[in-house]
Amino acid sequence: QVQLVESGGGLVQAGGSLRLSCAASGSIASITLMGWYRQAPGKQRELVATIFSDGRTNYGNSVKCRFTISRDNVKNTVYLQMNSLKPEDTAIYYCAAIRSWGTDWGQGTQVTVSS
């Protein structure tokens, strides 16, 4: 039982930046890692980034070197700093709380990058 609330999505021009936030509540201790995934029209959901409680991170190939994931363990919040945004980054971005037995998802936040 983990509830996730994303915020920070919106419309931005190519080359711009956005910072997404995901606040987690509930069974925080059960979370193995937090992450961001995205799904664009006509495409499958793909990994953006994940982060363990100790700060170790993993990035999808399409966003590495442009996006940065971080977390505040006191606030139980994970962030995604997105820089140098491209039109192909347009998607619904979902926050995920990943446990050994499954994953809880947020409602998603729309990110649209105009050319």
mmCIF file of N, CA and C in Angstrom:
data_model
loop_
_atom_site.group_PDB
_atom_site.id
_atom_site.type_symbol
_atom_site.label_atom_id
_atom_site.label_comp_id
_atom_site.label_asym_id
_atom_site.label_seq_id
_atom_site.Cartn_x
_atom_site.Cartn_y
_atom_site.Cartn_z
ATOM 1 N N GLN A 1 0.828 -1.191 0.000
ATOM 2 C CA GLN A 1 0.000 0.000 0.000
ATOM 3 C C GLN A 1 0.872 1.254 0.000
ATOM 4 N N VAL A 2 1.059 1.799 -1.175
ATOM 5 C CA VAL A 2 1.800 3.048 -1.334
ATOM 6 C C VAL A 2 0.990 3.962 -2.243
ATOM 7 N N GLN A 3 0.798 5.176 -1.807
ATOM 8 C CA GLN A 3 0.124 6.178 -2.614
ATOM 9 C C GLN A 3 1.160 7.146 -3.167
ATOM 10 N N LEU A 4 1.033 7.454 -4.450
ATOM 11 C CA LEU A 4 1.994 8.306 -5.130
ATOM 12 C C LEU A 4 1.261 9.446 -5.823
ATOM 13 N N VAL A 5 1.750 10.653 -5.635
ATOM 14 C CA VAL A 5 1.157 11.829 -6.248
ATOM 15 C C VAL A 5 2.234 12.590 -6.992
ATOM 16 N N GLU A 6 2.092 12.655 -8.314
ATOM 17 C CA GLU A 6 3.050 13.368 -9.145
ATOM 18 C C GLU A 6 2.612 14.815 -9.355
ATOM 19 N N SER A 7 3.586 15.663 -9.603
ATOM 20 C CA SER A 7 3.312 17.048 -9.942
ATOM 21 C C SER A 7 4.483 17.594 -10.752
ATOM 22 N N GLY A 8 4.258 18.704 -11.415
ATOM 23 C CA GLY A 8 5.330 19.380 -12.124
ATOM 24 C C GLY A 8 5.294 19.268 -13.634
ATOM 25 N N GLY A 9 4.378 18.473 -14.171
ATOM 26 C CA GLY A 9 4.275 18.355 -15.611
ATOM 27 C C GLY A 9 3.717 19.618 -16.235
ATOM 28 N N GLY A 10 3.817 19.690 -17.550
ATOM 29 C CA GLY A 10 3.307 20.850 -18.253
ATOM 30 C C GLY A 10 3.820 20.926 -19.661
ATOM 31 N N LEU A 11 3.673 22.098 -20.246
ATOM 32 C CA LEU A 11 4.107 22.367 -21.607
ATOM 33 C C LEU A 11 5.377 23.196 -21.579
ATOM 34 N N VAL A 12 6.370 22.768 -22.334
ATOM 35 C CA VAL A 12 7.646 23.468 -22.376
ATOM 36 C C VAL A 12 8.208 23.402 -23.791
ATOM 37 N N GLN A 13 8.968 24.401 -24.169
ATOM 38 C CA GLN A 13 9.611 24.407 -25.479
ATOM 39 C C GLN A 13 10.843 23.520 -25.484
ATOM 40 N N ALA A 14 11.189 23.023 -26.660
ATOM 41 C CA ALA A 14 12.396 22.215 -26.802
ATOM 42 C C ALA A 14 13.604 22.968 -26.270
ATOM 43 N N GLY A 15 14.439 22.246 -25.533
ATOM 44 C CA GLY A 15 15.603 22.847 -24.912
ATOM 45 C C GLY A 15 15.357 23.338 -23.500
ATOM 46 N N GLY A 16 14.106 23.375 -23.092
ATOM 47 C CA GLY A 16 13.760 23.840 -21.768
ATOM 48 C C GLY A 16 13.883 22.759 -20.720
ATOM 49 N N SER A 17 13.451 23.100 -19.512
ATOM 50 C CA SER A 17 13.579 22.195 -18.373
ATOM 51 C C SER A 17 12.287 22.111 -17.587
ATOM 52 N N LEU A 18 12.091 20.977 -16.947
ATOM 53 C CA LEU A 18 11.003 20.764 -16.013
ATOM 54 C C LEU A 18 11.517 19.920 -14.862
ATOM 55 N N ARG A 19 10.896 20.087 -13.711
ATOM 56 C CA ARG A 19 11.213 19.262 -12.557
ATOM 57 C C ARG A 19 9.942 18.604 -12.061
ATOM 58 N N LEU A 20 9.914 17.284 -12.110
ATOM 59 C CA LEU A 20 8.783 16.526 -11.630
ATOM 60 C C LEU A 20 9.013 16.096 -10.189
ATOM 61 N N SER A 21 7.940 16.046 -9.426
ATOM 62 C CA SER A 21 8.004 15.594 -8.047
ATOM 63 C C SER A 21 7.014 14.467 -7.837
ATOM 64 N N CYS A 22 7.355 13.540 -6.965
ATOM 65 C CA CYS A 22 6.476 12.434 -6.610
ATOM 66 C C CYS A 22 6.538 12.238 -5.109
ATOM 67 N N ALA A 23 5.427 12.497 -4.448
ATOM 68 C CA ALA A 23 5.334 12.336 -3.009
ATOM 69 C C ALA A 23 4.712 10.982 -2.685
ATOM 70 N N ALA A 24 5.386 10.206 -1.859
ATOM 71 C CA ALA A 24 4.929 8.873 -1.490
ATOM 72 C C ALA A 24 4.409 8.852 -0.062
ATOM 73 N N SER A 25 3.371 8.072 0.150
ATOM 74 C CA SER A 25 2.827 7.878 1.490
ATOM 75 C C SER A 25 2.319 6.449 1.616
ATOM 76 N N GLY A 26 2.135 5.994 2.843
ATOM 77 C CA GLY A 26 1.688 4.637 3.089
ATOM 78 C C GLY A 26 2.815 3.769 3.607
ATOM 79 N N SER A 27 2.955 2.584 3.027
ATOM 80 C CA SER A 27 3.951 1.612 3.472
ATOM 81 C C SER A 27 5.308 1.909 2.857
ATOM 82 N N ILE A 28 5.897 2.998 3.294
ATOM 83 C CA ILE A 28 7.158 3.457 2.726
ATOM 84 C C ILE A 28 8.268 2.425 2.911
ATOM 85 N N ALA A 29 8.286 1.750 4.044
ATOM 86 C CA ALA A 29 9.357 0.805 4.346
ATOM 87 C C ALA A 29 9.388 -0.373 3.388
ATOM 88 N N SER A 30 8.286 -0.641 2.698
ATOM 89 C CA SER A 30 8.222 -1.770 1.782
ATOM 90 C C SER A 30 8.818 -1.467 0.415
ATOM 91 N N ILE A 31 9.153 -0.226 0.159
ATOM 92 C CA ILE A 31 9.636 0.180 -1.153
ATOM 93 C C ILE A 31 11.104 -0.200 -1.322
ATOM 94 N N THR A 32 11.392 -0.933 -2.379
ATOM 95 C CA THR A 32 12.768 -1.282 -2.707
ATOM 96 C C THR A 32 13.468 -0.135 -3.420
ATOM 97 N N LEU A 33 12.775 0.437 -4.394
ATOM 98 C CA LEU A 33 13.299 1.589 -5.103
ATOM 99 C C LEU A 33 12.155 2.386 -5.696
ATOM 100 N N MET A 34 12.438 3.638 -5.980
ATOM 101 C CA MET A 34 11.488 4.528 -6.619
ATOM 102 C C MET A 34 11.941 4.778 -8.046
ATOM 103 N N GLY A 35 10.992 5.096 -8.895
ATOM 104 C CA GLY A 35 11.366 5.331 -10.273
ATOM 105 C C GLY A 35 10.376 6.172 -11.036
ATOM 106 N N TRP A 36 10.812 6.574 -12.201
ATOM 107 C CA TRP A 36 9.977 7.271 -13.167
ATOM 108 C C TRP A 36 9.948 6.469 -14.457
ATOM 109 N N TYR A 37 8.762 6.286 -14.993
ATOM 110 C CA TYR A 37 8.550 5.666 -16.284
ATOM 111 C C TYR A 37 7.695 6.596 -17.125
ATOM 112 N N ARG A 38 7.706 6.397 -18.429
ATOM 113 C CA ARG A 38 6.891 7.237 -19.287
ATOM 114 C C ARG A 38 6.283 6.421 -20.411
ATOM 115 N N GLN A 39 5.170 6.917 -20.932
ATOM 116 C CA GLN A 39 4.503 6.272 -22.040
ATOM 117 C C GLN A 39 4.012 7.327 -23.018
ATOM 118 N N ALA A 40 4.496 7.242 -24.234
ATOM 119 C CA ALA A 40 4.089 8.138 -25.300
ATOM 120 C C ALA A 40 3.045 7.453 -26.170
ATOM 121 N N PRO A 41 2.225 8.222 -26.889
ATOM 122 C CA PRO A 41 1.222 7.616 -27.769
ATOM 123 C C PRO A 41 1.847 6.649 -28.763
ATOM 124 N N GLY A 42 1.282 5.455 -28.857
ATOM 125 C CA GLY A 42 1.775 4.461 -29.789
ATOM 126 C C GLY A 42 3.006 3.711 -29.339
ATOM 127 N N LYS A 43 3.478 3.980 -28.150
ATOM 128 C CA LYS A 43 4.669 3.316 -27.640
ATOM 129 C C LYS A 43 4.377 2.621 -26.321
ATOM 130 N N GLN A 44 5.219 1.661 -26.003
ATOM 131 C CA GLN A 44 5.119 0.988 -24.719
ATOM 132 C C GLN A 44 5.759 1.828 -23.625
ATOM 133 N N ARG A 45 5.360 1.556 -22.413
ATOM 134 C CA ARG A 45 5.951 2.243 -21.272
ATOM 135 C C ARG A 45 7.436 1.917 -21.181
ATOM 136 N N GLU A 46 8.249 2.919 -20.922
ATOM 137 C CA GLU A 46 9.682 2.717 -20.857
ATOM 138 C C GLU A 46 10.264 3.310 -19.582
ATOM 139 N N LEU A 47 11.377 2.750 -19.185
ATOM 140 C CA LEU A 47 12.098 3.235 -18.015
ATOM 141 C C LEU A 47 12.700 4.601 -18.296
ATOM 142 N N VAL A 48 12.520 5.514 -17.361
ATOM 143 C CA VAL A 48 13.213 6.789 -17.391
ATOM 144 C C VAL A 48 14.390 6.752 -16.422
ATOM 145 N N ALA A 49 14.099 6.481 -15.162
ATOM 146 C CA ALA A 49 15.146 6.426 -14.149
ATOM 147 C C ALA A 49 14.619 5.755 -12.897
ATOM 148 N N THR A 50 15.509 5.137 -12.142
ATOM 149 C CA THR A 50 15.175 4.576 -10.839
ATOM 150 C C THR A 50 16.238 4.982 -9.831
ATOM 151 N N ILE A 51 15.859 4.944 -8.563
ATOM 152 C CA ILE A 51 16.794 5.302 -7.507
ATOM 153 C C ILE A 51 16.506 4.471 -6.264
ATOM 154 N N PHE A 52 17.562 3.874 -5.696
ATOM 155 C CA PHE A 52 17.468 3.146 -4.446
ATOM 156 C C PHE A 52 17.550 4.112 -3.273
ATOM 157 N N SER A 53 17.224 3.612 -2.105
ATOM 158 C CA SER A 53 17.260 4.434 -0.905
ATOM 159 C C SER A 53 18.660 4.940 -0.595
ATOM 160 N N ASP A 54 19.689 4.178 -0.985
ATOM 161 C CA ASP A 54 21.058 4.591 -0.725
ATOM 162 C C ASP A 54 21.606 5.557 -1.766
ATOM 163 N N GLY A 55 20.771 5.911 -2.745
ATOM 164 C CA GLY A 55 21.163 6.882 -3.741
ATOM 165 C C GLY A 55 21.635 6.329 -5.066
ATOM 166 N N ARG A 56 21.795 5.031 -5.177
ATOM 167 C CA ARG A 56 22.187 4.434 -6.452
ATOM 168 C C ARG A 56 21.106 4.670 -7.489
ATOM 169 N N THR A 57 21.517 4.991 -8.710
ATOM 170 C CA THR A 57 20.580 5.344 -9.765
ATOM 171 C C THR A 57 20.792 4.517 -11.015
ATOM 172 N N ASN A 58 19.747 4.468 -11.827
ATOM 173 C CA ASN A 58 19.791 3.812 -13.122
ATOM 174 C C ASN A 58 18.948 4.628 -14.082
ATOM 175 N N TYR A 59 19.429 4.785 -15.323
ATOM 176 C CA TYR A 59 18.736 5.607 -16.305
ATOM 177 C C TYR A 59 18.486 4.854 -17.588
ATOM 178 N N GLY A 60 17.371 5.168 -18.221
ATOM 179 C CA GLY A 60 17.135 4.680 -19.555
ATOM 180 C C GLY A 60 18.087 5.342 -20.536
ATOM 181 N N ASN A 61 18.405 4.623 -21.602
ATOM 182 C CA ASN A 61 19.393 5.123 -22.557
ATOM 183 C C ASN A 61 18.979 6.439 -23.214
ATOM 184 N N SER A 62 17.695 6.644 -23.400
ATOM 185 C CA SER A 62 17.227 7.824 -24.110
ATOM 186 C C SER A 62 17.310 9.105 -23.298
ATOM 187 N N VAL A 63 17.477 9.004 -21.988
ATOM 188 C CA VAL A 63 17.461 10.194 -21.138
ATOM 189 C C VAL A 63 18.757 10.409 -20.370
ATOM 190 N N LYS A 64 19.633 9.434 -20.375
ATOM 191 C CA LYS A 64 20.877 9.550 -19.623
ATOM 192 C C LYS A 64 21.672 10.761 -20.101
ATOM 193 N N CYS A 65 22.214 11.500 -19.154
ATOM 194 C CA CYS A 65 22.998 12.713 -19.369
ATOM 195 C C CYS A 65 22.123 13.952 -19.544
ATOM 196 N N ARG A 66 20.816 13.777 -19.634
ATOM 197 C CA ARG A 66 19.903 14.912 -19.696
ATOM 198 C C ARG A 66 19.011 15.003 -18.464
ATOM 199 N N PHE A 67 18.607 13.859 -17.935
ATOM 200 C CA PHE A 67 17.717 13.820 -16.775
ATOM 201 C C PHE A 67 18.487 13.377 -15.540
ATOM 202 N N THR A 68 18.029 13.828 -14.384
ATOM 203 C CA THR A 68 18.628 13.429 -13.126
ATOM 204 C C THR A 68 17.534 13.085 -12.128
ATOM 205 N N ILE A 69 17.618 11.896 -11.542
ATOM 206 C CA ILE A 69 16.678 11.494 -10.510
ATOM 207 C C ILE A 69 17.330 11.677 -9.149
ATOM 208 N N SER A 70 16.546 12.111 -8.192
ATOM 209 C CA SER A 70 17.028 12.282 -6.831
ATOM 210 C C SER A 70 15.880 12.026 -5.871
ATOM 211 N N ARG A 71 16.198 11.917 -4.588
ATOM 212 C CA ARG A 71 15.151 11.674 -3.611
ATOM 213 C C ARG A 71 15.486 12.327 -2.285
ATOM 214 N N ASP A 72 14.445 12.659 -1.572
ATOM 215 C CA ASP A 72 14.543 13.188 -0.225
ATOM 216 C C ASP A 72 13.883 12.156 0.676
ATOM 217 N N ASN A 73 14.684 11.390 1.400
ATOM 218 C CA ASN A 73 14.154 10.304 2.211
ATOM 219 C C ASN A 73 13.365 10.798 3.419
ATOM 220 N N VAL A 74 13.638 12.011 3.855
ATOM 221 C CA VAL A 74 12.893 12.576 4.971
ATOM 222 C C VAL A 74 11.482 12.940 4.527
ATOM 223 N N LYS A 75 11.371 13.533 3.352
ATOM 224 C CA LYS A 75 10.080 13.937 2.815
ATOM 225 C C LYS A 75 9.390 12.833 2.023
ATOM 226 N N ASN A 76 10.073 11.707 1.824
ATOM 227 C CA ASN A 76 9.539 10.602 1.025
ATOM 228 C C ASN A 76 9.110 11.081 -0.356
ATOM 229 N N THR A 77 9.976 11.832 -0.975
ATOM 230 C CA THR A 77 9.697 12.424 -2.272
ATOM 231 C C THR A 77 10.837 12.137 -3.238
ATOM 232 N N VAL A 78 10.486 11.778 -4.455
ATOM 233 C CA VAL A 78 11.470 11.566 -5.500
ATOM 234 C C VAL A 78 11.271 12.628 -6.574
ATOM 235 N N TYR A 79 12.361 13.077 -7.164
ATOM 236 C CA TYR A 79 12.326 14.143 -8.141
ATOM 237 C C TYR A 79 12.936 13.675 -9.458
ATOM 238 N N LEU A 80 12.506 14.297 -10.520
ATOM 239 C CA LEU A 80 13.115 14.078 -11.825
ATOM 240 C C LEU A 80 13.381 15.436 -12.450
ATOM 241 N N GLN A 81 14.645 15.807 -12.499
ATOM 242 C CA GLN A 81 15.049 17.042 -13.153
ATOM 243 C C GLN A 81 15.291 16.739 -14.624
ATOM 244 N N MET A 82 14.539 17.378 -15.490
ATOM 245 C CA MET A 82 14.623 17.128 -16.919
ATOM 246 C C MET A 82 15.160 18.371 -17.609
ATOM 247 N N ASN A 83 16.317 18.239 -18.212
ATOM 248 C CA ASN A 83 16.960 19.329 -18.939
ATOM 249 C C ASN A 83 17.076 18.980 -20.412
ATOM 250 N N SER A 84 17.299 19.997 -21.221
ATOM 251 C CA SER A 84 17.468 19.814 -22.669
ATOM 252 C C SER A 84 16.343 18.971 -23.255
ATOM 253 N N LEU A 85 15.131 19.322 -22.924
ATOM 254 C CA LEU A 85 13.981 18.534 -23.345
ATOM 255 C C LEU A 85 13.805 18.562 -24.858
ATOM 256 N N LYS A 86 13.377 17.425 -25.387
ATOM 257 C CA LYS A 86 13.152 17.243 -26.807
ATOM 258 C C LYS A 86 11.692 16.882 -27.050
ATOM 259 N N PRO A 87 11.175 17.153 -28.252
ATOM 260 C CA PRO A 87 9.787 16.763 -28.546
ATOM 261 C C PRO A 87 9.523 15.281 -28.297
ATOM 262 N N GLU A 88 10.509 14.431 -28.524
ATOM 263 C CA GLU A 88 10.324 13.009 -28.304
ATOM 264 C C GLU A 88 10.234 12.630 -26.832
ATOM 265 N N ASP A 89 10.471 13.582 -25.934
ATOM 266 C CA ASP A 89 10.257 13.351 -24.516
ATOM 267 C C ASP A 89 8.790 13.489 -24.129
ATOM 268 N N THR A 90 7.966 13.949 -25.043
ATOM 269 C CA THR A 90 6.546 14.113 -24.776
ATOM 270 C C THR A 90 5.921 12.772 -24.413
ATOM 271 N N ALA A 91 5.285 12.722 -23.258
ATOM 272 C CA ALA A 91 4.709 11.480 -22.764
ATOM 273 C C ALA A 91 3.988 11.752 -21.457
ATOM 274 N N ILE A 92 3.257 10.758 -21.000
ATOM 275 C CA ILE A 92 2.759 10.773 -19.634
ATOM 276 C C ILE A 92 3.827 10.127 -18.765
ATOM 277 N N TYR A 93 4.225 10.831 -17.737
ATOM 278 C CA TYR A 93 5.265 10.352 -16.840
ATOM 279 C C TYR A 93 4.625 9.812 -15.566
ATOM 280 N N TYR A 94 5.002 8.593 -15.217
ATOM 281 C CA TYR A 94 4.436 7.911 -14.061
ATOM 282 C C TYR A 94 5.498 7.671 -13.003
ATOM 283 N N CYS A 95 5.168 7.991 -11.785
ATOM 284 C CA CYS A 95 6.012 7.643 -10.653
ATOM 285 C C CYS A 95 5.700 6.218 -10.229
ATOM 286 N N ALA A 96 6.708 5.480 -9.814
ATOM 287 C CA ALA A 96 6.539 4.091 -9.416
ATOM 288 C C ALA A 96 7.239 3.805 -8.097
ATOM 289 N N ALA A 97 6.567 3.045 -7.259
ATOM 290 C CA ALA A 97 7.150 2.504 -6.037
ATOM 291 C C ALA A 97 7.280 1.007 -6.240
ATOM 292 N N ILE A 98 8.495 0.532 -6.304
ATOM 293 C CA ILE A 98 8.769 -0.841 -6.719
ATOM 294 C C ILE A 98 9.135 -1.691 -5.512
ATOM 295 N N ARG A 99 8.426 -2.795 -5.349
ATOM 296 C CA ARG A 99 8.691 -3.772 -4.300
ATOM 297 C C ARG A 99 8.923 -5.128 -4.940
ATOM 298 N N SER A 100 9.358 -6.085 -4.134
ATOM 299 C CA SER A 100 9.668 -7.404 -4.662
ATOM 300 C C SER A 100 8.430 -8.109 -5.206
ATOM 301 N N TRP A 101 7.251 -7.747 -4.699
ATOM 302 C CA TRP A 101 6.024 -8.419 -5.103
ATOM 303 C C TRP A 101 5.194 -7.633 -6.105
ATOM 304 N N GLY A 102 5.641 -6.455 -6.469
ATOM 305 C CA GLY A 102 4.893 -5.676 -7.433
ATOM 306 C C GLY A 102 5.214 -4.203 -7.371
ATOM 307 N N THR A 103 4.494 -3.438 -8.169
ATOM 308 C CA THR A 103 4.744 -2.018 -8.310
ATOM 309 C C THR A 103 3.454 -1.225 -8.148
ATOM 310 N N ASP A 104 3.524 -0.142 -7.396
ATOM 311 C CA ASP A 104 2.428 0.812 -7.295
ATOM 312 C C ASP A 104 2.748 2.010 -8.173
ATOM 313 N N TRP A 105 1.716 2.544 -8.800
ATOM 314 C CA TRP A 105 1.884 3.636 -9.751
ATOM 315 C C TRP A 105 1.105 4.866 -9.345
ATOM 316 N N GLY A 106 1.653 6.024 -9.676
ATOM 317 C CA GLY A 106 0.918 7.258 -9.540
ATOM 318 C C GLY A 106 -0.050 7.434 -10.694
ATOM 319 N N GLN A 107 -0.780 8.528 -10.673
ATOM 320 C CA GLN A 107 -1.796 8.767 -11.696
ATOM 321 C C GLN A 107 -1.205 9.275 -13.007
ATOM 322 N N GLY A 108 0.023 9.717 -12.977
ATOM 323 C CA GLY A 108 0.694 10.219 -14.159
ATOM 324 C C GLY A 108 0.575 11.725 -14.300
ATOM 325 N N THR A 109 1.566 12.322 -14.909
ATOM 326 C CA THR A 109 1.541 13.743 -15.207
ATOM 327 C C THR A 109 2.033 13.951 -16.636
ATOM 328 N N GLN A 110 1.321 14.774 -17.381
ATOM 329 C CA GLN A 110 1.612 14.973 -18.790
ATOM 330 C C GLN A 110 2.767 15.949 -18.975
ATOM 331 N N VAL A 111 3.728 15.543 -19.778
ATOM 332 C CA VAL A 111 4.818 16.419 -20.199
ATOM 333 C C VAL A 111 4.743 16.559 -21.708
ATOM 334 N N THR A 112 4.627 17.789 -22.174
ATOM 335 C CA THR A 112 4.563 18.059 -23.602
ATOM 336 C C THR A 112 5.674 19.028 -23.980
ATOM 337 N N VAL A 113 6.483 18.633 -24.938
ATOM 338 C CA VAL A 113 7.608 19.450 -25.389
ATOM 339 C C VAL A 113 7.340 19.873 -26.827
ATOM 340 N N SER A 114 7.236 21.163 -27.049
ATOM 341 C CA SER A 114 6.966 21.686 -28.373
ATOM 342 C C SER A 114 8.267 21.990 -29.105
ATOM 343 N N SER A 115 8.242 21.859 -30.422
ATOM 344 C CA SER A 115 9.426 22.110 -31.232
ATOM 345 C C SER A 115 9.533 23.564 -31.630
#
